[in-house]
mmCIF file of C-alpha atoms in Angstrom:
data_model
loop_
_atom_site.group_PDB
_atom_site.id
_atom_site.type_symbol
_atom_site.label_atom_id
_atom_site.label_comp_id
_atom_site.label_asym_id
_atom_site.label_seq_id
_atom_site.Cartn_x
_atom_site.Cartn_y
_atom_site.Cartn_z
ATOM 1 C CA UNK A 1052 -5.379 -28.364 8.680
ATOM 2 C CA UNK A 1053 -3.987 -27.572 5.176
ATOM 3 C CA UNK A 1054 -6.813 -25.098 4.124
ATOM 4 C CA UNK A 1055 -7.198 -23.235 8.123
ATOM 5 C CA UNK A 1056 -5.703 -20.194 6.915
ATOM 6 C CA UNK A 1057 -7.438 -19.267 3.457
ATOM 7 C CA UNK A 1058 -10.771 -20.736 5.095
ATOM 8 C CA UNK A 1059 -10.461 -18.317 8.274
ATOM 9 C CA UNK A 1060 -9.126 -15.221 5.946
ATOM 10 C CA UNK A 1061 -12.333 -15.710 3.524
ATOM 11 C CA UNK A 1062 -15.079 -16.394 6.013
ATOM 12 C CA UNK A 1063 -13.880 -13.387 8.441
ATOM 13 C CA UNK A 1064 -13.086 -11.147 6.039
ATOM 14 C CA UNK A 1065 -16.777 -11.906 4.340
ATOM 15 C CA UNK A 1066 -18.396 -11.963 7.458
ATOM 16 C CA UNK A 1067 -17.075 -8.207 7.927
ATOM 17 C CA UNK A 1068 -17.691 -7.097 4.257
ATOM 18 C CA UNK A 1069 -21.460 -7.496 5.077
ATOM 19 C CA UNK A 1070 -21.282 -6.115 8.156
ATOM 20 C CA UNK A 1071 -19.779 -2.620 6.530
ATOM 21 C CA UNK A 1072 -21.978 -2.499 3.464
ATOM 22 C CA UNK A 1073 -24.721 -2.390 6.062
ATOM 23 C CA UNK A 1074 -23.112 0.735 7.616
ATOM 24 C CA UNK A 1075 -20.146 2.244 6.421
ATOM 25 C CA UNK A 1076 -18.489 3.638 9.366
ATOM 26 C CA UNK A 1077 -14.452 3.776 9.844
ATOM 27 C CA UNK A 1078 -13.955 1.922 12.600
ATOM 28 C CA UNK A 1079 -16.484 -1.110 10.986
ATOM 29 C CA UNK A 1080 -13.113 -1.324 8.481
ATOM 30 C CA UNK A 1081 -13.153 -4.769 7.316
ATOM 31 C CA UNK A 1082 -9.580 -5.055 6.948
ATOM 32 C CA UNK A 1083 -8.785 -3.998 10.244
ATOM 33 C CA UNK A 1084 -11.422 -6.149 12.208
ATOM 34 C CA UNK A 1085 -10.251 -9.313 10.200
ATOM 35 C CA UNK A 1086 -7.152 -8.778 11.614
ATOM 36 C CA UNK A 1087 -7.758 -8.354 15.002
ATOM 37 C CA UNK A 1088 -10.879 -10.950 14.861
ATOM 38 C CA UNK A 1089 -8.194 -13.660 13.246
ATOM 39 C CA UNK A 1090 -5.130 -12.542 16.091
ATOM 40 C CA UNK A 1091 -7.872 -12.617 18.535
ATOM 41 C CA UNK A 1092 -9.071 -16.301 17.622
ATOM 42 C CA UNK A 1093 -5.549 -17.990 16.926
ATOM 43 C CA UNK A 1094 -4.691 -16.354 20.133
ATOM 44 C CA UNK A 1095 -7.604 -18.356 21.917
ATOM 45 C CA UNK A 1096 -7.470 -21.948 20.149
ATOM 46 C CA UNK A 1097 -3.615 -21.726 20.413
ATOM 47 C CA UNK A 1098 -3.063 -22.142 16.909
ATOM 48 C CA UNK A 1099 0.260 -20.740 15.743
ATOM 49 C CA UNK A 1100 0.529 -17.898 13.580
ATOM 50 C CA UNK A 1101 2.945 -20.561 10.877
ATOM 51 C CA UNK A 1102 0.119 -23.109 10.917
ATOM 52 C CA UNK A 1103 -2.507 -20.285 10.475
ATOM 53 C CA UNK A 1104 0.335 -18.991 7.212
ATOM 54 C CA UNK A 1105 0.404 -22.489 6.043
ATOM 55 C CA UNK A 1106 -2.547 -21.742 3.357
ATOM 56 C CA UNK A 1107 -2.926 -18.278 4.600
ATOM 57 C CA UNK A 1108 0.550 -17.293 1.993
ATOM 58 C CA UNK A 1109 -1.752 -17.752 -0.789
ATOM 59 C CA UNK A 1110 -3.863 -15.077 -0.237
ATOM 60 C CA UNK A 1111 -1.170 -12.394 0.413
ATOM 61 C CA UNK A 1112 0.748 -13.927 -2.871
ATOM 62 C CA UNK A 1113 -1.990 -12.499 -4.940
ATOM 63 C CA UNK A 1114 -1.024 -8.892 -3.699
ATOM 64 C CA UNK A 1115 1.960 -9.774 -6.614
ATOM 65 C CA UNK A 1116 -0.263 -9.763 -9.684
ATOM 66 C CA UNK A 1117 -2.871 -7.032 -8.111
ATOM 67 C CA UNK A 1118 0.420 -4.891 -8.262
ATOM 68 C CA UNK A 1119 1.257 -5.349 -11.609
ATOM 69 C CA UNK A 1120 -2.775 -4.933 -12.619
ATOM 70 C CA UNK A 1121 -2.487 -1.710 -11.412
ATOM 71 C CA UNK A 1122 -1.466 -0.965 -14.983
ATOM 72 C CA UNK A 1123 -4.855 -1.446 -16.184
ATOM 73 C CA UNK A 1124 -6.305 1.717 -14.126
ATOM 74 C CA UNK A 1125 -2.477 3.717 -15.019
ATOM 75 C CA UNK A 1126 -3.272 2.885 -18.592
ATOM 76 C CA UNK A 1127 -6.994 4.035 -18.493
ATOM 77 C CA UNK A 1128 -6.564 7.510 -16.934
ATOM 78 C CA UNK A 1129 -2.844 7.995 -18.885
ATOM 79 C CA UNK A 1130 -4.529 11.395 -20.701
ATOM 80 C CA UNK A 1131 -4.779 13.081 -17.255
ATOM 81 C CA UNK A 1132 -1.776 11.529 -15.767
ATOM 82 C CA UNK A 1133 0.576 12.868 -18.784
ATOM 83 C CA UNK A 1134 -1.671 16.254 -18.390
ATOM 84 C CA UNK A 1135 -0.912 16.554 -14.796
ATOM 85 C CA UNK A 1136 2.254 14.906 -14.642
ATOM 86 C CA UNK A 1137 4.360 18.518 -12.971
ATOM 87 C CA UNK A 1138 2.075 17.883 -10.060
ATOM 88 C CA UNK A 1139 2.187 14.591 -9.935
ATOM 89 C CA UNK A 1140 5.753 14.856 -9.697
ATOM 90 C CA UNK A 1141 6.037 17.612 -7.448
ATOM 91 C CA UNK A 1142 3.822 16.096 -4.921
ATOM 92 C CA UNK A 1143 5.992 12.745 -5.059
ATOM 93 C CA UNK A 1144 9.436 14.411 -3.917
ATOM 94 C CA UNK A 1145 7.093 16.673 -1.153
ATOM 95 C CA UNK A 1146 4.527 13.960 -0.224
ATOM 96 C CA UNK A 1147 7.514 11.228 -0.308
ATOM 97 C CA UNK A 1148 10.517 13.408 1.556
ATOM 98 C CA UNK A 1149 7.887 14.115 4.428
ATOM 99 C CA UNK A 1150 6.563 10.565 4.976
ATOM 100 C CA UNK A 1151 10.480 9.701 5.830
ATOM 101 C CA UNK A 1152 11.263 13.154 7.718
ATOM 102 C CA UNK A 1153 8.280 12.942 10.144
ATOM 103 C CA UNK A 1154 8.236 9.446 10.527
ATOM 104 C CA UNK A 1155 12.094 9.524 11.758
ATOM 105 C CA UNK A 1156 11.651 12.897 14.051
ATOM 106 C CA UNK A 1157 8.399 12.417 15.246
ATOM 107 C CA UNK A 1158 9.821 9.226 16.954
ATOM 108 C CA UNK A 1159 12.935 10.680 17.747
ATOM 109 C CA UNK A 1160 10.950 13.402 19.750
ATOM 110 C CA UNK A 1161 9.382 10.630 21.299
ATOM 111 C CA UNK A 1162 12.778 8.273 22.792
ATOM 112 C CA UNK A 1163 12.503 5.899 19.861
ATOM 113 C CA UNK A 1164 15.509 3.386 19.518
ATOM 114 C CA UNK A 1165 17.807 4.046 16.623
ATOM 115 C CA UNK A 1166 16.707 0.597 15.068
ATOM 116 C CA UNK A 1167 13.235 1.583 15.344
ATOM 117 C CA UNK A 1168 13.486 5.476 13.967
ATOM 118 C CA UNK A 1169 15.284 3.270 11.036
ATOM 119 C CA UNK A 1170 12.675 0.691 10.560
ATOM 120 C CA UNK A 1171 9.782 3.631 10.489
ATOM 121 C CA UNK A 1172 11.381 5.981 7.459
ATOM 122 C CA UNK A 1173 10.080 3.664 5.134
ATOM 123 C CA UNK A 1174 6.775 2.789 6.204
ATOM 124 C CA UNK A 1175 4.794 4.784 3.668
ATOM 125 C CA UNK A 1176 6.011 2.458 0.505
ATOM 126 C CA UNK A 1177 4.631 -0.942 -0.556
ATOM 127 C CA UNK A 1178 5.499 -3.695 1.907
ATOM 128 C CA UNK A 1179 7.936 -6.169 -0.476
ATOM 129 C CA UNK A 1180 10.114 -2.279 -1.492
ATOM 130 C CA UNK A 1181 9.878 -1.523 2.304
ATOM 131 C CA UNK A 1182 11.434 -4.447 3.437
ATOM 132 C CA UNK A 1183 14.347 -4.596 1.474
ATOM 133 C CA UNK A 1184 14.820 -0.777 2.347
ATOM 134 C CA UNK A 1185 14.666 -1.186 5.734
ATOM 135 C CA UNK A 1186 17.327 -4.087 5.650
ATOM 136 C CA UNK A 1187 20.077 -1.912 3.231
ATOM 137 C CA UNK A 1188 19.545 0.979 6.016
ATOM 138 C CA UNK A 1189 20.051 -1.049 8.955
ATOM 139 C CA UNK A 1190 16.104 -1.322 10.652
ATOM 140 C CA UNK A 1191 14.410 -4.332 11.407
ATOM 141 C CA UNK A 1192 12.577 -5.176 8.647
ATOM 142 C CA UNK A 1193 9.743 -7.436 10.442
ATOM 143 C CA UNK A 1194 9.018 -4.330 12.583
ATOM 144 C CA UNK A 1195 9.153 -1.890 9.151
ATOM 145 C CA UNK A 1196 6.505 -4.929 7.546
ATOM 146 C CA UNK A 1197 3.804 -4.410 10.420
ATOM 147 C CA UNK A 1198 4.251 -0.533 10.370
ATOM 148 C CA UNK A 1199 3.850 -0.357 6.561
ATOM 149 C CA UNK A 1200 0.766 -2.835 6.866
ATOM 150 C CA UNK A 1201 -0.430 -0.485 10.098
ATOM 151 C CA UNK A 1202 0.185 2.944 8.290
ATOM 152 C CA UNK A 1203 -2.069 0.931 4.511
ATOM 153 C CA UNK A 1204 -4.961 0.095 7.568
ATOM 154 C CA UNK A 1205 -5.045 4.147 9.006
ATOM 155 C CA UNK A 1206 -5.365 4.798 5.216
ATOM 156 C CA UNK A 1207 -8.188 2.245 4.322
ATOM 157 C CA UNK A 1208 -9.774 2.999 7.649
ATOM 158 C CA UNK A 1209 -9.761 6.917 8.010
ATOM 159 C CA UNK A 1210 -8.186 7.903 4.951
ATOM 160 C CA UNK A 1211 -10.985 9.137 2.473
ATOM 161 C CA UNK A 1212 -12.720 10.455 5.691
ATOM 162 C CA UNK A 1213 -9.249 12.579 6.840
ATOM 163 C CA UNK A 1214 -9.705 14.168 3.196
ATOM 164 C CA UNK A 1215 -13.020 15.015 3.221
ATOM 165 C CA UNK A 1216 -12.769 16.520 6.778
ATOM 166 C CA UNK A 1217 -10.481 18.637 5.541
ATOM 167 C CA UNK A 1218 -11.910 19.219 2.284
ATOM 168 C CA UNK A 1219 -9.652 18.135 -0.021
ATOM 169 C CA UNK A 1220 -11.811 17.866 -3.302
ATOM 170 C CA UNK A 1221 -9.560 18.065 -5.730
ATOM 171 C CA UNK A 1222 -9.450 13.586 -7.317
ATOM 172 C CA UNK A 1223 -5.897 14.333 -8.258
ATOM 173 C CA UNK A 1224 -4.519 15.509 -4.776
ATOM 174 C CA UNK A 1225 -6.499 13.165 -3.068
ATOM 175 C CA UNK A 1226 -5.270 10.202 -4.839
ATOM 176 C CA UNK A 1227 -1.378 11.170 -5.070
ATOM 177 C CA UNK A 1228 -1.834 11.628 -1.326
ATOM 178 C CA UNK A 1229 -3.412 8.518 -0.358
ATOM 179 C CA UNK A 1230 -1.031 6.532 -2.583
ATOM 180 C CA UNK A 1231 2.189 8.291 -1.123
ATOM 181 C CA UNK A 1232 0.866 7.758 2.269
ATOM 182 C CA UNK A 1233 -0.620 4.596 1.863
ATOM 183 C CA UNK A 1234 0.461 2.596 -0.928
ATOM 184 C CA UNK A 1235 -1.593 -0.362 -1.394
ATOM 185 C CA UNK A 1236 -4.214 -0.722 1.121
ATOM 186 C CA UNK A 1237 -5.023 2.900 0.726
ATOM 187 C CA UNK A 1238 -5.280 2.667 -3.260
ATOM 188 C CA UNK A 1239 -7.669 -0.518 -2.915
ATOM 189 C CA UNK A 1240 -9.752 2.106 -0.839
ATOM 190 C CA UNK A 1241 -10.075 5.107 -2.605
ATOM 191 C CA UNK A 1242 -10.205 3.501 -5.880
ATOM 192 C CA UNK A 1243 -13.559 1.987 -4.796
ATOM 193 C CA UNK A 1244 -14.686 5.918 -4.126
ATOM 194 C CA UNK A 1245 -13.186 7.370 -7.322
ATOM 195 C CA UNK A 1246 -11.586 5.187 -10.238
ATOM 196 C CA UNK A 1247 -9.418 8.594 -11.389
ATOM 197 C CA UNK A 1248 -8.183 9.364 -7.617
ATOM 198 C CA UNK A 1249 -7.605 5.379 -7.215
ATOM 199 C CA UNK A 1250 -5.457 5.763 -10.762
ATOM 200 C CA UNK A 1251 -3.047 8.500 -9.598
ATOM 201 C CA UNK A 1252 -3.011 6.807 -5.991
ATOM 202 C CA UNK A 1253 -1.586 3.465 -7.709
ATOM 203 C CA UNK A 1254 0.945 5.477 -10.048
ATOM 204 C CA UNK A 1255 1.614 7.323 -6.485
ATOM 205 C CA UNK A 1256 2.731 4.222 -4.887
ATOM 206 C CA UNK A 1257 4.107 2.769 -7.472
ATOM 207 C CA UNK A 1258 6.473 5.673 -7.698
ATOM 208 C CA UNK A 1259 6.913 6.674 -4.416
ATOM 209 C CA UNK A 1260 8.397 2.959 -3.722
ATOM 210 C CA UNK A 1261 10.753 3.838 -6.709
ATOM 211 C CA UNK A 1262 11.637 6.997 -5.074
ATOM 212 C CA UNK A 1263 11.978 6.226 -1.607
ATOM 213 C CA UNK A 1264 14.251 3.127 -2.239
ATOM 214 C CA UNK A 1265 16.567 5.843 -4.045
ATOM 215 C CA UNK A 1266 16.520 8.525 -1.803
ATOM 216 C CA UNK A 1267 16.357 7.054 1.632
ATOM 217 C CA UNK A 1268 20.167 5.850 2.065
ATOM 218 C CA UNK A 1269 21.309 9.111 1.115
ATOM 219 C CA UNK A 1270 18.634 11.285 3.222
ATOM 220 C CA UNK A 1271 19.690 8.923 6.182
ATOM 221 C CA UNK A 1272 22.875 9.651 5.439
ATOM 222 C CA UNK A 1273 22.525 13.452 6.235
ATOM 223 C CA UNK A 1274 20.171 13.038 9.238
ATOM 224 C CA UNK A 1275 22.630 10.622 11.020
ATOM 225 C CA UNK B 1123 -9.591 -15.738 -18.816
ATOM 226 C CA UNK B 1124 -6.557 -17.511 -19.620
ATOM 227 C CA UNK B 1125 -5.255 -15.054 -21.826
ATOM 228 C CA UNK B 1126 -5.424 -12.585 -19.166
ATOM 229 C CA UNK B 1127 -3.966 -14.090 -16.152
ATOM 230 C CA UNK B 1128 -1.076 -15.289 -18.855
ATOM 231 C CA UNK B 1129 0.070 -11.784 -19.521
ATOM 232 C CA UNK B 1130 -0.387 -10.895 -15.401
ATOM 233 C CA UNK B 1131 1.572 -13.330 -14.208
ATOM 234 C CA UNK B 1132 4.105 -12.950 -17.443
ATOM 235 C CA UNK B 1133 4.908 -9.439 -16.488
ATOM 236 C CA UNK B 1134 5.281 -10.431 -12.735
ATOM 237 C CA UNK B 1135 7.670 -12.955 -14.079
ATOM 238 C CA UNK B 1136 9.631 -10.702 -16.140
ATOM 239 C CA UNK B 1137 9.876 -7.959 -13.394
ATOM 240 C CA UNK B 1138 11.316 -10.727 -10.608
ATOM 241 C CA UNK B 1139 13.709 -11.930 -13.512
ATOM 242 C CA UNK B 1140 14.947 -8.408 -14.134
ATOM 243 C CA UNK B 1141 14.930 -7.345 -10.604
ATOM 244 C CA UNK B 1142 17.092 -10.643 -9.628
ATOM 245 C CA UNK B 1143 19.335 -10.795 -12.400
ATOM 246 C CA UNK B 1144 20.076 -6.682 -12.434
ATOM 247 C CA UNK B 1145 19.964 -6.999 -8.203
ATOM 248 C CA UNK B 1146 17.840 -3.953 -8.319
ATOM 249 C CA UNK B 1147 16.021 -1.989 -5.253
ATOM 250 C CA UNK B 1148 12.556 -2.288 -6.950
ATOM 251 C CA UNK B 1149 10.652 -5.449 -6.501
ATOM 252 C CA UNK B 1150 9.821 -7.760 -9.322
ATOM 253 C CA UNK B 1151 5.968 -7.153 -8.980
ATOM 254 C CA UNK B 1152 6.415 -2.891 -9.325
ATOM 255 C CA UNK B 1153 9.147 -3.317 -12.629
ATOM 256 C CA UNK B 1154 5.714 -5.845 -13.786
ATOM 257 C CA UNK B 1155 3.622 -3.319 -13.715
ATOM 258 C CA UNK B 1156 5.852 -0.271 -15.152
ATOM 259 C CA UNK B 1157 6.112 -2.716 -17.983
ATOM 260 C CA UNK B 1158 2.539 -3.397 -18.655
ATOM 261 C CA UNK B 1159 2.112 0.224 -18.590
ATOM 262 C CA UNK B 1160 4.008 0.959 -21.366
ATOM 263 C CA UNK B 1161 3.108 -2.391 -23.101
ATOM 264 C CA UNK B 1162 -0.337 -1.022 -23.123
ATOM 265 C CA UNK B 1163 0.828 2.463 -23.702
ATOM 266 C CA UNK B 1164 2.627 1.138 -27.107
ATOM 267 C CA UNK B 1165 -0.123 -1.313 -28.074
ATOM 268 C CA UNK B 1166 2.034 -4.378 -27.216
ATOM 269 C CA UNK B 1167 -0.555 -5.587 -25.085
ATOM 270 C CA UNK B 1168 -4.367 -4.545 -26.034
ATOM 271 C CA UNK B 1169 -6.507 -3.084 -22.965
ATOM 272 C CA UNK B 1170 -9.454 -5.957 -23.682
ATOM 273 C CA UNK B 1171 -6.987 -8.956 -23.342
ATOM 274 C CA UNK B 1172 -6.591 -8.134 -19.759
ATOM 275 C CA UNK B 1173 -8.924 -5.712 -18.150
ATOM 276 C CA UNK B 1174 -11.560 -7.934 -16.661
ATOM 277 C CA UNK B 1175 -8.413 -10.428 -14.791
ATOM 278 C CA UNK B 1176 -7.134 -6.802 -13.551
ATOM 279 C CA UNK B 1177 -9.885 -5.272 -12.290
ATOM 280 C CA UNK B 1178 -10.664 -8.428 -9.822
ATOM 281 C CA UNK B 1179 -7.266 -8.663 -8.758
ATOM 282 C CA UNK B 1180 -7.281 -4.532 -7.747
ATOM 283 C CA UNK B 1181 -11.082 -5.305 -6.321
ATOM 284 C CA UNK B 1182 -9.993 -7.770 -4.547
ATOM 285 C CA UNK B 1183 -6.831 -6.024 -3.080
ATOM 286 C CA UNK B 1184 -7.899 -5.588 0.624
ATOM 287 C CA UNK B 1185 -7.903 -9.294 1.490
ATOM 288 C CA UNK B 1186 -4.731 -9.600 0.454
ATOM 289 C CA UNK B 1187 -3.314 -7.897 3.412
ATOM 290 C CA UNK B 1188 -5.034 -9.777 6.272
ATOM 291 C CA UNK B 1189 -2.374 -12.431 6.648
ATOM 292 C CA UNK B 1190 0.751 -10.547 6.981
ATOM 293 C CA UNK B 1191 -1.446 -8.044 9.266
ATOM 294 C CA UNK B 1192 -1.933 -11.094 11.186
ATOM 295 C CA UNK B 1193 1.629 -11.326 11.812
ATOM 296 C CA UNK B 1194 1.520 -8.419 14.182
ATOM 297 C CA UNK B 1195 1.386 -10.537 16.783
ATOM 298 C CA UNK B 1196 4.730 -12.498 16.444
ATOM 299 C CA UNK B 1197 6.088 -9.311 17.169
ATOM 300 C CA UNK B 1198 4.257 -8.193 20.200
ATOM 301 C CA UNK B 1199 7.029 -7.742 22.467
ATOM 302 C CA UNK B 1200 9.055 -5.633 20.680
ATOM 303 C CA UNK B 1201 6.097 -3.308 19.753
ATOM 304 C CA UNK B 1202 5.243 -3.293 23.434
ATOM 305 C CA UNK B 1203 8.346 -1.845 24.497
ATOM 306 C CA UNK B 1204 8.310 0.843 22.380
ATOM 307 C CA UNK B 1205 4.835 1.453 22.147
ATOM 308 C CA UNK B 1206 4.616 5.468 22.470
ATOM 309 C CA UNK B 1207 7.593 6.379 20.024
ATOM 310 C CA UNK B 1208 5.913 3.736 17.227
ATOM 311 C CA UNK B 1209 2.714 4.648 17.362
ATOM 312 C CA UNK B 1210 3.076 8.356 18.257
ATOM 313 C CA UNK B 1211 5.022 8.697 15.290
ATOM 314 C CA UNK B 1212 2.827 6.738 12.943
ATOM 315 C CA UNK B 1213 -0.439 8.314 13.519
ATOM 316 C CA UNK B 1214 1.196 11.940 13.361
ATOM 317 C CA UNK B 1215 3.363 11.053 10.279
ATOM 318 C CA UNK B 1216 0.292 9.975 8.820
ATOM 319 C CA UNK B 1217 -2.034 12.656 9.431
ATOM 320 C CA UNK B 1218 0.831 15.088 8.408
ATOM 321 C CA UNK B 1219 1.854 13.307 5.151
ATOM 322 C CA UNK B 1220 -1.728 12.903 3.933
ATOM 323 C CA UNK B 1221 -3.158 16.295 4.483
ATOM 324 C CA UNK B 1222 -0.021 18.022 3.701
ATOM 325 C CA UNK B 1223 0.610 16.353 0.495
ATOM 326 C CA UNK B 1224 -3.286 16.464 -0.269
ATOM 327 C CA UNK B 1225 -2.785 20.328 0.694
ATOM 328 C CA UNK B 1226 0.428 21.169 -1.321
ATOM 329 C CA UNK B 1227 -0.521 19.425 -4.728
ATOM 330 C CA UNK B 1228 -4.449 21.079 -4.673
ATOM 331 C CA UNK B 1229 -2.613 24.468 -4.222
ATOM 332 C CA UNK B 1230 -0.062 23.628 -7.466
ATOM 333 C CA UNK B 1231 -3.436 22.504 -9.186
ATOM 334 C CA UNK B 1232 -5.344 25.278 -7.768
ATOM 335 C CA UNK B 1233 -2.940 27.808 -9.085
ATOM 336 C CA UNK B 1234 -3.028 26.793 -12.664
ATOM 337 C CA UNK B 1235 -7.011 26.850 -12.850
#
């Protein structure tokens, strides 16, 4: 059953695309019901989730080089980045700094476990930077990989519509906060919308990671 | 085609070399990309050579994530336990983090226009 896990990923996740380019609703995410369709069916034939990754790996490899294409769109809208670059900084350090913050004290307020208020400060950053964060600063990083993969769905799923519910027009601000909140799977949503806003959320990512990986063990440091 | 995917998966190579070898916090594929930035920013690489192999990969990004999403349920237990702290805190950190930082940077923007 060498090819189980690309073959399921593929159909499902086609099988879903059509069903959302019929009608474009949130909760028709195709992302999201992949997930829970492919859980949902391993879960009833018994297969294991490591027979299931066998082939599966492939797929999520590729994340790798769609990472470094990111350059492409960087490198395509670099007039407006360099012209906006203050804010783009500015809203890194805010946007980044509060993605930690309330991630650790909204779950303190709520009786998380120290290993879990550690494994959710970095679940705004790309998974591979969030793993190795979560591991220097003592979380679990397993738990920190399906929280950063659970925060990117929330962005592909009700991201865009979050923004335009509360009006949030300008393409700059809505990519730098999409990217800082979302990383990845928000970026591959909102670039679809807007190929500036998708730009700035890549660069957004791409930076926040850089930032958070820096910052966190010292902000921890002063929380604790 | 070939051209393309060649400088891709050259600049993911060079970025896991460097991160390795320098044992740095960033991961391989993120230094990649920094560097095709500026490799395309100082006409080391041209933008034709490898737009077409970039644009499907970004395209193509949301498939990507279904099999580690699928992994969710190895950890079912855990998540179960602590159900109301985890995802209290990541639906409100999300909501606040993406409006507020939506918010803050159109008022720096809006105050320049």
């Amino acid at each position: 059953m060498n090819s189980l896990g690309i073959f399921l990923t593929i159909a499902v996740f086609y099988l879903f695309s059509k069903i959302y380019e019929k009608k474009r609703a949130f909760y028709l995410n195709p992302v999201m019901l992949s997930i829970i369709a492919i859980a949902f069916i391993l879960h009833l034939t018994g297969i294991s989730y490591e027979t299931y990754m066998e082939s599966a790996k492939i797929i999520s490899y590729l994340l790798s080089p769609a990472v470094v294409s990111l350059a492409v769109p960087l490198y395509k809208q670099r007039g407006i980045i360099k012209e906006y670059s203050k804010e783009i900084f500015a809203g890194i350090v805010f946007g980044g700094t509060l993605a930690i913050l309330s991630a650790f004290y909204v779950a303190k307020i709520f009786g998380g476990s120290e290993s879990v208020l550690l494994s959710m400060a970095p679940k705004s950053i790309t998974t591979a930077i969030a793993i190795g964060v979560s591991e220097k600063i003592g979380g679990i990083p397993p738990l920190t990989a399906v929280l950063v993969i659970l925060t990117g769905i929330l962005g592909n799923a009700i991201g865009v519509e979050m923004l335009d519910a509360f009006k949030i027009k300008d393409r700059v601000a809505r990519g730098l906060a999409m990217g800082v909140t979302s990383h990845g799977l928000g970026t591959a949503r909102i670039i679809l919308v807007d190929e500036l806003s998708g730009a700035v959320s890549g660069l957004a990512m791409a930076l926040n990671g850089v930032f958070t990986s820096l910052i966190l063990p010292y902000l921890l440091k002063l929380l604790q | 085609m070939y051209k393309g995917l060649g400088i891709i998966f050259g600049f993911l190579f060079i970025g896991e070399l460097l991160s390795e070898a320098f044992n740095l916090p960033i991961p391989g594929n993120v230094i990649g990309m920094i560097l095709l930035t500026f490799a395309l920013l100082f006409n080391v690489v041209e933008l034709k050579d490898v737009e077409k192999e970039a644009e499907f990969f970004i395209k193509n990004m949301s498939v990507m994530f279904i099999p580690p999403g699928v992994g969710v349920i190895t950890y079912w237990g855990l998540i179960k336990s602590q159900a109301v702290p985890i995802f209290g805190a990541l639906v409100i950190s999300f909501a606040l983090t993406l409006i507020l930082t939506a918010k803050f940077v159109e008022l720096l923007r809006g105050g320049e226009k």
